[in-house]
Amino acid sequence: MNDTATILETKIALKEALKTYDGDVKQQNVKEKIDQLSQLNPTVEPTHNSLLESQDWLLISAPSFPQGEKLSNGKYAYTLGRLAFNMFEPTNLKLVIDSVRQPVVLLGEGEKRSHDIIVEFSIIDELFPPLKGIVRNLGVCYPADNKTLQVEFTGGTLAPQKGENLSIWKDIFGQDKSSKKGLKEQLMSVFLKLMFGLVPPQGMNTETGEISFTMKRSPKGRLEMLYLDEELRITRGEKGTVLVCERLA
């Protein structure tokens, strides 16, 4: 069997394994397929390749935000604070992730590209109405070497999805209605402000319901490109977190 046929067969097997294990990349069967594809990567110098660019990469492995909870339906639940540096309140609001997407486009500054992470979620907290929203962690990336990207985050936004009730949204996320932070959260907020120059949300856009924050000193990280072709992208972060994304048409 030639490499092209082997790659196709391995990609199919990887997708099936991800479905079987609800996206868990730590499962042995999934790890084996990812290792095989990494060895067969057809793209030379992937961080410089235009294949990296896409209007939308869809995450098909499990989300990697901290302290997630896997539900019985295979989806993953988090608190709102865990999605974006504890910048949006109520930080303890429970939600389920519906999708994670990442548009990657050239920004007109050499090889610098966008690295936004767009999370669509549904509120599942019994204390709140079941609204749908979007968190965008805004970032940029550029080649650190031929196989590694340097990643920097610059801020984030929280907004309702299209068609959601804006009045109810304002009641939940308006700054004057936000929950009080505990001591631990207050200390973390101070640390993040000092460390990354975080500028907290200054209020809500009353027309769109959007809330935003910025970072003056971006946290930096590196992302190793394990595999890249016209359909699939597999990366590994500095802490060993592996993400598998599929290009949307």
Tab-separated table of C-alpha atoms in Angstrom:
chain	number	residue	atom	x	y	z
A	1	MET	CA	0.000	0.000	0.000
A	2	ASN	CA	1.411	3.426	-0.965
A	3	ASP	CA	1.574	6.405	1.418
A	4	THR	CA	-1.491	8.114	-0.068
A	5	ALA	CA	-3.671	5.057	0.480
A	6	THR	CA	-2.226	4.519	3.960
A	7	ILE	CA	-2.910	8.143	4.916
A	8	LEU	CA	-6.503	7.934	3.712
A	9	GLU	CA	-7.096	4.689	5.568
A	10	THR	CA	-5.512	6.059	8.762
A	11	LYS	CA	-7.532	9.299	8.619
A	12	ILE	CA	-10.771	7.337	8.294
A	13	ALA	CA	-9.748	5.119	11.207
A	14	LEU	CA	-8.849	8.176	13.321
A	15	LYS	CA	-12.220	9.840	12.715
A	16	GLU	CA	-14.052	6.634	13.597
A	17	ALA	CA	-12.020	6.273	16.798
A	18	LEU	CA	-12.713	9.889	17.777
A	19	LYS	CA	-16.443	9.291	17.340
A	20	THR	CA	-16.250	6.100	19.369
A	21	TYR	CA	-14.460	7.782	22.281
A	22	ASP	CA	-16.216	11.193	22.127
A	23	GLY	CA	-13.077	12.907	20.910
A	24	ASP	CA	-10.786	11.661	23.678
A	25	VAL	CA	-7.245	11.794	22.253
A	26	LYS	CA	-5.850	9.952	25.282
A	27	GLN	CA	-7.455	6.683	24.221
A	28	GLN	CA	-4.800	4.268	22.991
A	29	ASN	CA	-6.505	3.593	19.654
A	30	VAL	CA	-6.751	7.327	18.955
A	31	LYS	CA	-3.144	7.971	20.010
A	32	GLU	CA	-1.901	5.246	17.686
A	33	LYS	CA	-3.693	6.730	14.656
A	34	ILE	CA	-2.397	10.226	15.453
A	35	ASP	CA	1.161	8.876	15.777
A	36	GLN	CA	0.802	7.086	12.440
A	37	LEU	CA	-0.405	10.219	10.676
A	38	SER	CA	2.374	12.267	12.243
A	39	GLN	CA	4.913	9.905	10.702
A	40	LEU	CA	3.158	10.148	7.319
A	41	ASN	CA	2.709	13.956	7.274
A	42	PRO	CA	2.751	14.864	3.561
A	43	THR	CA	3.295	18.602	4.108
A	44	VAL	CA	6.876	19.828	4.258
A	45	GLU	CA	7.411	22.863	6.506
A	46	PRO	CA	3.719	23.034	7.500
A	47	THR	CA	3.960	26.360	9.383
A	48	HIS	CA	4.853	28.105	6.118
A	49	ASN	CA	2.288	26.283	3.985
A	50	SER	CA	-0.918	27.935	2.723
A	51	LEU	CA	-2.794	24.721	3.606
A	52	LEU	CA	-2.708	26.033	7.173
A	53	GLU	CA	-5.176	28.730	6.168
A	54	SER	CA	-8.904	28.059	6.234
A	55	GLN	CA	-12.060	30.080	6.753
A	56	ASP	CA	-12.987	27.490	9.363
A	57	TRP	CA	-11.230	24.607	11.050
A	58	LEU	CA	-13.667	22.575	13.160
A	59	LEU	CA	-12.391	20.810	16.275
A	60	ILE	CA	-13.350	17.119	16.096
A	61	SER	CA	-11.411	16.008	19.172
A	62	ALA	CA	-12.484	16.891	22.713
A	63	PRO	CA	-12.134	20.533	23.865
A	64	SER	CA	-9.018	21.294	25.899
A	65	PHE	CA	-10.223	24.014	28.279
A	66	PRO	CA	-9.387	23.312	31.942
A	67	GLN	CA	-11.664	21.431	34.327
A	68	GLY	CA	-14.233	20.161	31.863
A	69	GLU	CA	-16.919	17.614	32.644
A	70	LYS	CA	-17.960	14.972	30.156
A	71	LEU	CA	-21.739	14.535	30.053
A	72	SER	CA	-23.698	11.358	29.379
A	73	ASN	CA	-24.416	12.508	25.810
A	74	GLY	CA	-20.687	12.753	25.024
A	75	LYS	CA	-20.556	16.557	25.080
A	76	TYR	CA	-18.373	18.569	27.440
A	77	ALA	CA	-19.519	21.064	30.092
A	78	TYR	CA	-17.508	23.916	31.571
A	79	THR	CA	-18.032	27.057	33.564
A	80	LEU	CA	-17.958	30.321	31.621
A	81	GLY	CA	-14.865	31.473	33.493
A	82	ARG	CA	-12.820	28.546	32.154
A	83	LEU	CA	-13.374	29.562	28.547
A	84	ALA	CA	-11.740	32.983	28.685
A	85	PHE	CA	-9.348	33.763	31.554
A	86	ASN	CA	-12.241	34.334	34.017
A	87	MET	CA	-12.978	37.628	32.254
A	88	PHE	CA	-16.722	37.138	31.772
A	89	GLU	CA	-19.335	36.833	34.503
A	90	PRO	CA	-21.083	34.937	35.944
A	91	THR	CA	-17.813	32.975	35.986
A	92	ASN	CA	-19.523	29.904	37.502
A	93	LEU	CA	-22.273	29.795	34.863
A	94	LYS	CA	-22.504	26.181	33.643
A	95	LEU	CA	-22.622	25.628	29.911
A	96	VAL	CA	-22.066	22.945	27.310
A	97	ILE	CA	-19.820	23.387	24.283
A	98	ASP	CA	-21.634	22.867	20.977
A	99	SER	CA	-18.665	23.509	18.684
A	100	VAL	CA	-15.150	24.938	18.591
A	101	ARG	CA	-13.994	26.559	15.356
A	102	GLN	CA	-10.851	28.332	14.272
A	103	PRO	CA	-10.575	30.582	11.224
A	104	VAL	CA	-6.967	30.976	10.081
A	105	VAL	CA	-6.199	33.751	7.597
A	106	LEU	CA	-3.124	35.784	6.666
A	107	LEU	CA	-3.138	39.222	8.303
A	108	GLY	CA	-0.944	41.035	5.792
A	109	GLU	CA	2.070	41.164	8.106
A	110	GLY	CA	4.494	38.631	6.674
A	111	GLU	CA	3.452	35.145	7.775
A	112	LYS	CA	1.373	36.312	10.735
A	113	ARG	CA	-2.050	34.680	10.759
A	114	SER	CA	-5.175	34.892	12.877
A	115	HIS	CA	-5.504	32.344	15.668
A	116	ASP	CA	-8.990	33.053	17.014
A	117	ILE	CA	-10.766	30.272	18.905
A	118	ILE	CA	-14.543	30.515	18.508
A	119	VAL	CA	-16.620	28.563	21.021
A	120	GLU	CA	-20.363	28.190	20.535
A	121	PHE	CA	-22.125	27.179	23.734
A	122	SER	CA	-25.524	26.567	25.317
A	123	ILE	CA	-26.345	27.472	28.918
A	124	ILE	CA	-27.357	24.382	30.907
A	125	ASP	CA	-27.323	25.993	34.349
A	126	GLU	CA	-30.670	25.374	36.039
A	127	LEU	CA	-30.549	28.879	37.555
A	128	PHE	CA	-30.565	30.558	34.127
A	129	PRO	CA	-32.571	30.417	30.862
A	130	PRO	CA	-31.118	28.105	28.149
A	131	LEU	CA	-29.589	30.778	25.925
A	132	LYS	CA	-26.866	30.232	23.318
A	133	GLY	CA	-23.728	32.347	23.083
A	134	ILE	CA	-20.288	32.655	21.517
A	135	VAL	CA	-16.927	33.194	23.199
A	136	ARG	CA	-14.087	34.318	20.941
A	137	ASN	CA	-10.551	34.088	22.249
A	138	LEU	CA	-8.681	36.421	19.905
A	139	GLY	CA	-5.127	35.605	18.904
A	140	VAL	CA	-2.401	35.548	16.276
A	141	CYS	CA	0.233	33.017	15.261
A	142	TYR	CA	3.395	32.957	13.175
A	143	PRO	CA	6.135	30.409	12.428
A	144	ALA	CA	8.675	29.840	15.181
A	145	ASP	CA	10.344	27.279	12.921
A	146	ASN	CA	9.303	24.988	10.083
A	147	LYS	CA	7.089	22.820	12.289
A	148	THR	CA	6.172	25.038	15.252
A	149	LEU	CA	3.868	28.035	15.539
A	150	GLN	CA	4.281	30.836	18.059
A	151	VAL	CA	0.833	31.716	19.417
A	152	GLU	CA	-0.217	34.921	21.211
A	153	PHE	CA	-3.641	35.851	22.576
A	154	THR	CA	-4.771	39.463	22.486
A	155	GLY	CA	-8.225	39.477	24.111
A	156	GLY	CA	-11.692	38.052	23.797
A	157	THR	CA	-15.397	38.695	23.310
A	158	LEU	CA	-18.673	37.251	24.577
A	159	ALA	CA	-21.857	37.688	22.536
A	160	PRO	CA	-25.241	36.023	22.020
A	161	GLN	CA	-25.770	33.781	19.026
A	162	LYS	CA	-28.020	35.086	16.286
A	163	GLY	CA	-31.710	35.063	17.189
A	164	GLU	CA	-31.249	34.891	20.970
A	165	ASN	CA	-33.339	37.078	23.276
A	166	LEU	CA	-31.194	40.182	23.831
A	167	SER	CA	-33.212	41.394	26.814
A	168	ILE	CA	-32.682	38.139	28.716
A	169	TRP	CA	-29.035	38.136	27.623
A	170	LYS	CA	-28.538	41.584	29.157
A	171	ASP	CA	-30.152	40.443	32.401
A	172	ILE	CA	-27.660	37.575	32.704
A	173	PHE	CA	-24.454	39.179	31.460
A	174	GLY	CA	-24.921	42.879	32.210
A	175	GLN	CA	-22.069	43.967	34.474
A	176	ASP	CA	-24.443	45.357	37.109
A	177	LYS	CA	-26.166	41.962	37.310
A	178	SER	CA	-22.990	39.885	37.438
A	179	SER	CA	-22.209	37.527	40.281
A	180	LYS	CA	-19.754	38.454	43.012
A	181	LYS	CA	-16.361	36.815	42.739
A	182	GLY	CA	-15.019	34.739	45.571
A	183	LEU	CA	-11.634	35.466	47.142
A	184	LYS	CA	-9.859	32.873	44.983
A	185	GLU	CA	-11.307	34.361	41.795
A	186	GLN	CA	-10.421	37.890	42.916
A	187	LEU	CA	-6.818	36.876	43.539
A	188	MET	CA	-6.643	35.138	40.158
A	189	SER	CA	-8.022	38.245	38.441
A	190	VAL	CA	-5.358	40.413	40.082
A	191	PHE	CA	-2.643	37.950	39.050
A	192	LEU	CA	-3.843	37.881	35.428
A	193	LYS	CA	-4.026	41.667	35.283
A	194	LEU	CA	-0.455	41.960	36.525
A	195	MET	CA	0.902	39.087	34.454
A	196	PHE	CA	-0.795	39.727	31.111
A	197	GLY	CA	-1.956	43.321	31.362
A	198	LEU	CA	-5.563	42.199	31.162
A	199	VAL	CA	-8.066	45.000	30.710
A	200	PRO	CA	-11.437	43.674	31.973
A	201	PRO	CA	-14.730	44.309	30.150
A	202	GLN	CA	-15.782	47.947	30.374
A	203	GLY	CA	-19.466	47.317	29.726
A	204	MET	CA	-21.823	45.789	27.186
A	205	ASN	CA	-22.654	46.942	23.681
A	206	THR	CA	-26.365	47.556	24.150
A	207	GLU	CA	-27.175	46.932	20.471
A	208	THR	CA	-25.365	43.604	20.061
A	209	GLY	CA	-24.956	42.348	23.636
A	210	GLU	CA	-21.210	41.955	23.084
A	211	ILE	CA	-18.723	42.250	25.937
A	212	SER	CA	-14.962	42.363	25.326
A	213	PHE	CA	-11.589	42.452	27.065
A	214	THR	CA	-8.022	42.991	25.883
A	215	MET	CA	-4.514	41.862	26.837
A	216	LYS	CA	-1.633	44.331	26.744
A	217	ARG	CA	0.999	41.653	27.427
A	218	SER	CA	-0.058	38.584	25.575
A	219	PRO	CA	0.495	35.099	27.005
A	220	LYS	CA	2.634	33.178	24.531
A	221	GLY	CA	2.729	29.514	23.669
A	222	ARG	CA	4.006	27.149	21.013
A	223	LEU	CA	2.042	24.768	18.858
A	224	GLU	CA	3.699	21.858	17.075
A	225	MET	CA	2.176	20.888	13.721
A	226	LEU	CA	1.968	17.099	13.780
A	227	TYR	CA	-0.049	16.727	10.582
A	228	LEU	CA	-1.469	18.993	7.875
A	229	ASP	CA	-3.189	18.420	4.564
A	230	GLU	CA	-6.170	19.837	2.673
A	231	GLU	CA	-8.599	18.120	5.058
A	232	LEU	CA	-7.045	17.573	8.486
A	233	ARG	CA	-4.855	19.461	10.957
A	234	ILE	CA	-3.349	17.928	14.098
A	235	THR	CA	-1.403	20.007	16.620
A	236	ARG	CA	0.278	19.485	19.982
A	237	GLY	CA	0.669	22.240	22.573
A	238	GLU	CA	3.476	22.782	25.050
A	239	LYS	CA	1.612	20.850	27.749
A	240	GLY	CA	1.100	17.902	25.421
A	241	THR	CA	-2.510	18.700	24.530
A	242	VAL	CA	-3.359	17.264	21.096
A	243	LEU	CA	-6.124	18.821	18.981
A	244	VAL	CA	-7.572	17.347	15.797
A	245	CYS	CA	-9.349	19.737	13.425
A	246	GLU	CA	-11.206	19.154	10.176
A	247	ARG	CA	-11.427	21.773	7.437
A	248	LEU	CA	-15.000	22.850	6.748
A	249	ALA	CA	-16.046	23.317	3.125
